[in-house]
Short mmCIF file of C-alpha atoms and ligand atoms in Angstrom, two decimals:
data_model
loop_
_atom_site.label_atom_id
_atom_site.label_comp_id
_atom_site.label_asym_id
_atom_site.label_seq_id
_atom_site.Cartn_x
_atom_site.Cartn_y
_atom_site.Cartn_z
CA UNK A 888 -26.25 16.25 -2.69
CA UNK A 889 -23.96 17.11 -5.57
CA UNK A 890 -21.48 14.41 -6.52
CA UNK A 891 -18.08 15.73 -7.61
CA UNK A 892 -15.72 13.21 -9.20
CA UNK A 893 -12.08 13.84 -8.22
CA UNK A 894 -10.10 12.02 -10.89
CA UNK A 895 -6.79 10.46 -9.88
CA UNK A 896 -4.03 10.20 -12.47
CA UNK A 897 -0.29 9.52 -12.20
CA UNK A 898 1.44 9.30 -15.59
CA UNK A 899 0.12 10.67 -18.87
CA UNK A 900 2.49 8.83 -21.19
CA UNK A 901 2.77 5.67 -23.26
CA UNK A 902 3.48 2.59 -21.11
CA UNK A 903 7.31 2.40 -21.12
CA UNK A 904 8.98 -0.76 -22.39
CA UNK A 905 10.31 -2.85 -19.54
CA UNK A 906 7.60 -1.79 -17.08
CA UNK A 907 7.19 -4.71 -14.66
CA UNK A 908 4.32 -3.54 -12.46
CA UNK A 909 1.79 -0.78 -11.82
CA UNK A 910 0.73 -0.46 -15.47
CA UNK A 911 -2.46 1.09 -14.17
CA UNK A 912 -0.55 4.26 -13.27
CA UNK A 913 -0.23 5.08 -17.00
CA UNK A 914 -2.81 6.72 -19.24
CA UNK A 915 -1.74 7.35 -22.83
CA UNK A 916 -1.72 10.95 -24.09
CA UNK A 917 -4.39 10.03 -26.66
CA UNK A 918 -6.66 8.47 -24.04
CA UNK A 919 -6.17 11.44 -21.71
CA UNK A 920 -7.11 13.82 -24.51
CA UNK A 921 -10.30 11.81 -25.25
CA UNK A 922 -11.15 11.74 -21.53
CA UNK A 923 -10.88 15.54 -21.27
CA UNK A 924 -13.05 15.89 -24.38
CA UNK A 925 -15.54 13.51 -22.72
CA UNK A 926 -15.69 15.78 -19.66
CA UNK A 927 -16.64 18.64 -21.98
CA UNK A 928 -19.27 16.58 -23.80
CA UNK A 929 -20.85 15.58 -20.49
CA UNK A 930 -20.96 19.23 -19.44
CA UNK A 931 -18.24 19.05 -16.79
CA UNK A 932 -15.70 21.79 -16.17
CA UNK A 933 -12.34 20.32 -15.15
CA UNK A 934 -10.87 22.12 -12.12
CA UNK A 935 -7.90 21.89 -9.78
CA UNK A 936 -8.59 21.17 -6.11
CA UNK A 937 -8.06 24.85 -5.25
CA UNK A 938 -10.44 26.04 -7.96
CA UNK A 939 -13.01 23.42 -6.94
CA UNK A 940 -13.01 24.37 -3.26
CA UNK A 941 -16.21 26.47 -3.38
CA UNK A 942 -17.99 23.51 -5.02
CA UNK A 943 -16.56 20.98 -2.57
CA UNK A 944 -17.62 23.24 0.32
CA UNK A 945 -21.14 23.45 -1.11
CA UNK A 946 -20.84 27.23 -1.56
CA UNK A 947 -21.08 27.14 -5.35
CA UNK A 948 -23.12 25.01 -7.71
CA UNK A 949 -22.10 23.66 -11.07
CA UNK A 950 -21.12 20.52 -12.89
CA UNK A 951 -17.44 20.20 -12.07
CA UNK A 952 -14.89 17.41 -12.02
CA UNK A 953 -11.54 17.73 -10.26
CA UNK A 954 -8.39 16.60 -12.07
CA UNK A 955 -5.43 15.45 -9.93
CA UNK A 956 -2.01 14.03 -10.73
CA UNK A 957 0.09 12.31 -8.06
CA UNK A 958 3.90 12.48 -7.78
CA UNK A 959 4.69 15.33 -10.23
CA UNK A 960 6.02 13.50 -13.28
CA UNK A 961 7.53 15.45 -16.16
CA UNK A 962 5.02 13.73 -18.47
CA UNK A 963 2.21 15.74 -16.77
CA UNK A 964 3.82 18.92 -18.06
CA UNK A 965 4.63 17.49 -21.50
CA UNK A 966 1.44 15.57 -22.29
CA UNK A 967 -1.34 16.66 -19.93
CA UNK A 968 -0.80 20.43 -19.72
CA UNK A 969 -1.38 21.21 -23.44
CA UNK A 970 -4.62 19.19 -23.37
CA UNK A 971 -5.84 20.90 -20.19
CA UNK A 972 -5.09 24.31 -21.70
CA UNK A 973 -6.94 23.44 -24.91
CA UNK A 974 -10.07 22.77 -22.85
CA UNK A 975 -9.63 25.71 -20.49
CA UNK A 976 -9.37 23.31 -17.54
CA UNK A 977 -7.17 23.56 -14.46
CA UNK A 978 -5.70 20.63 -12.52
CA UNK A 979 -3.72 19.81 -9.38
CA UNK A 980 -0.33 18.18 -9.29
CA UNK A 981 0.77 16.74 -5.94
CA UNK A 982 4.55 17.13 -5.75
CA UNK A 983 7.11 15.30 -3.60
CA UNK A 984 9.33 18.16 -2.44
CA UNK A 985 12.44 16.05 -1.87
CA UNK A 986 12.18 14.46 -5.33
CA UNK A 987 12.11 17.53 -7.60
CA UNK A 988 14.38 16.95 -10.59
CA UNK A 989 14.86 13.37 -9.44
CA UNK A 990 12.87 10.20 -10.20
CA UNK A 991 10.43 7.75 -8.58
CA UNK A 992 12.82 6.26 -6.01
CA UNK A 993 9.90 4.86 -3.97
CA UNK A 994 8.65 2.47 -6.66
CA UNK A 995 11.49 2.18 -9.18
CA UNK A 996 12.47 -1.25 -7.82
CA UNK A 997 8.91 -2.48 -8.32
CA UNK A 998 8.22 -0.93 -11.75
CA UNK A 999 11.70 -1.40 -13.20
CA UNK A 1000 11.39 2.06 -14.75
CA UNK A 1001 12.97 5.37 -13.75
CA UNK A 1002 10.32 8.05 -14.33
CA UNK A 1003 11.61 11.64 -14.25
CA UNK A 1004 9.95 14.09 -11.86
CA UNK A 1005 9.58 17.80 -12.60
CA UNK A 1006 12.40 20.11 -11.59
CA UNK A 1007 11.63 23.19 -9.49
CA UNK A 1008 11.64 25.23 -12.70
CA UNK A 1009 9.21 22.86 -14.42
CA UNK A 1010 6.93 22.94 -11.38
CA UNK A 1011 6.93 26.75 -11.58
CA UNK A 1012 6.01 26.49 -15.27
CA UNK A 1013 3.09 24.20 -14.33
CA UNK A 1014 1.96 26.77 -11.72
CA UNK A 1015 2.46 29.70 -14.10
CA UNK A 1016 0.14 27.98 -16.57
CA UNK A 1017 -2.70 28.37 -14.05
CA UNK A 1018 -2.38 24.89 -12.58
CA UNK A 1019 -2.30 24.07 -8.87
CA UNK A 1020 0.59 22.59 -6.91
CA UNK A 1021 -0.32 20.44 -3.92
CA UNK A 1022 1.88 18.56 -1.44
CA UNK A 1023 2.62 14.82 -1.46
CA UNK A 1024 5.17 14.78 1.41
CA UNK A 1025 8.93 15.33 1.31
CA UNK A 1026 9.97 11.79 0.44
CA UNK A 1027 6.82 9.78 -0.47
CA UNK A 1028 6.64 7.78 2.76
CA UNK A 1029 3.82 5.87 4.42
CA UNK A 1030 2.78 8.49 6.95
CA UNK A 1031 1.07 6.14 9.43
CA UNK A 1032 4.45 4.44 9.89
CA UNK A 1033 6.31 7.69 10.72
CA UNK A 1034 6.93 8.70 14.33
CA UNK A 1035 5.56 12.10 15.32
CA UNK A 1036 8.74 14.01 14.47
CA UNK A 1037 9.12 12.39 11.04
CA UNK A 1038 5.43 12.89 10.30
CA UNK A 1039 5.68 16.61 11.03
CA UNK A 1040 8.82 16.94 8.93
CA UNK A 1041 7.29 15.14 5.95
CA UNK A 1042 4.17 17.31 6.04
CA UNK A 1043 5.50 20.72 7.14
CA UNK A 1044 8.80 20.71 5.24
CA UNK A 1045 7.00 19.72 2.07
CA UNK A 1046 4.54 22.60 2.38
CA UNK A 1047 7.29 25.12 3.06
CA UNK A 1048 9.55 23.87 0.25
CA UNK A 1049 6.74 23.94 -2.31
CA UNK A 1050 5.62 27.41 -1.21
CA UNK A 1051 9.21 28.66 -1.52
CA UNK A 1052 9.50 26.99 -4.93
CA UNK A 1053 6.26 28.31 -6.42
CA UNK A 1054 5.95 31.58 -4.50
CA UNK A 1055 2.29 30.76 -3.81
CA UNK A 1056 0.34 29.29 -0.89
CA UNK A 1057 0.12 25.48 -0.93
CA UNK A 1058 -3.18 24.44 0.63
CA UNK A 1059 -3.76 21.02 -0.89
CA UNK A 1060 -2.37 17.69 0.31
CA UNK A 1061 -2.44 14.09 -0.90
CA UNK A 1062 -1.49 11.08 1.26
CA UNK A 1063 1.13 8.86 -0.42
CA UNK A 1064 -0.36 5.37 -1.01
CA UNK A 1065 -3.57 6.86 0.41
CA UNK A 1066 -2.08 5.92 3.77
CA UNK A 1067 -3.68 7.94 6.60
CA UNK A 1068 -5.21 7.65 10.05
CA UNK A 1069 -6.56 10.14 12.60
CA UNK A 1070 -3.05 11.14 13.76
CA UNK A 1071 -1.88 11.77 10.18
CA UNK A 1072 -5.03 13.75 9.34
CA UNK A 1073 -4.55 15.93 12.46
CA UNK A 1074 -0.97 16.68 11.50
CA UNK A 1075 -2.00 17.66 7.95
CA UNK A 1076 -4.66 19.97 9.38
CA UNK A 1077 -2.19 21.53 11.85
CA UNK A 1078 0.31 22.14 9.03
CA UNK A 1079 -2.28 24.45 7.46
CA UNK A 1080 -3.66 22.35 4.61
CA UNK A 1081 -7.34 22.92 3.87
CA UNK A 1082 -7.97 19.76 1.85
CA UNK A 1083 -6.46 16.31 1.40
CA UNK A 1084 -7.22 13.52 -1.04
CA UNK A 1085 -7.05 9.79 -0.35
CA UNK A 1086 -7.21 6.65 -2.48
CA UNK A 1087 -10.63 5.81 -1.03
CA UNK A 1088 -13.01 5.15 -3.93
CA UNK A 1089 -16.08 7.18 -4.71
CA UNK A 1090 -17.21 10.59 -5.90
CA UNK A 1091 -16.86 13.46 -3.45
CA UNK A 1092 -20.04 14.85 -1.89
CA UNK A 1093 -20.24 18.61 -1.41
CA UNK A 1094 -19.76 19.33 2.28
CA UNK A 1095 -17.78 16.13 2.90
CA UNK A 1096 -14.71 15.77 5.14
CA UNK A 1097 -12.16 18.10 3.48
CA UNK A 1098 -9.19 16.09 4.77
CA UNK A 1099 -10.46 12.72 3.52
CA UNK A 1100 -11.72 13.28 -0.03
CA UNK A 1101 -12.32 10.06 -2.01
CA UNK A 1102 -11.20 9.81 -5.64
CA UNK A 1103 -11.96 8.05 -8.88
CA UNK A 1104 -8.85 6.28 -10.20
CA UNK A 1105 -8.42 6.32 -13.99
CA UNK A 1106 -6.02 3.85 -15.60
CA UNK A 1107 -5.06 2.65 -19.05
CA UNK A 1108 -7.45 -0.29 -18.66
CA UNK A 1109 -10.46 2.02 -18.81
CA UNK A 1110 -12.32 2.43 -22.07
CA UNK A 1111 -13.92 5.81 -22.64
CA UNK A 1112 -17.39 4.44 -21.85
CA UNK A 1113 -16.10 3.12 -18.52
CA UNK A 1114 -14.73 6.55 -17.67
CA UNK A 1115 -18.13 8.05 -18.49
CA UNK A 1116 -19.87 5.56 -16.18
CA UNK A 1117 -17.48 6.51 -13.38
CA UNK A 1118 -18.18 10.22 -13.87
CA UNK A 1119 -21.96 10.27 -14.05
CA UNK A 1120 -23.27 7.17 -12.27
CA UNK A 1121 -23.08 5.77 -8.75
CA UNK A 1122 -20.62 3.09 -9.96
CA UNK A 1123 -17.67 4.47 -7.99
CA UNK A 1124 -19.75 5.33 -4.94
CA UNK A 1125 -20.73 1.67 -4.68
CA UNK A 1126 -17.02 0.81 -4.43
CA UNK A 1127 -16.53 3.22 -1.56
ZN1 ZN B 574 2.31 9.02 -4.88
#
């Protein structure tokens, strides 16, 4: 069965001075550019989750890799978008609807750094550039710890807000912290999302569970050769 790596990124930016934790969430603009070039060399087309759906469903064949960004940082627009455009790739950004134009309130205390999140206008610019906008809840909570009412609000309100913001259907979801269980998955399905990504490791298999896609995390610790190994070998699948 075809293996489709779904790459997970957060920041594409230099590691900020004063960062106390979660260095792995940063990939430098230079490294990101080399990683996209690597995809091309290896014969992969980089696609957003929406564009990759026919491949993930097993309805289309081709060598594709999915590119995802969690949280919706401004640096995605500044540093990643021009690189993606240069390669003719698309990508998904999972936005936190209650945090647009704000910053990473959920992990600022831990990282010691305030990282700006795209405004509604910047998110529209990302979408207008042919990129996909997915949902990452309203306030970046751990969904398994929400009661039923809060869970529904986090999932449904986020979808509605992002659809209103972008003027397009939002069909893709990503669980904050990868935190999900059967109840959370059911609520995401009922809200109308077709796909959801987790932080489970491994390459996706065409025809797999569309609401529990595994991903391949890429961090600033990875040398280019290590990224290549994760794309083309069973390395990540063994970590699943
Ligand atoms: Zn997140």
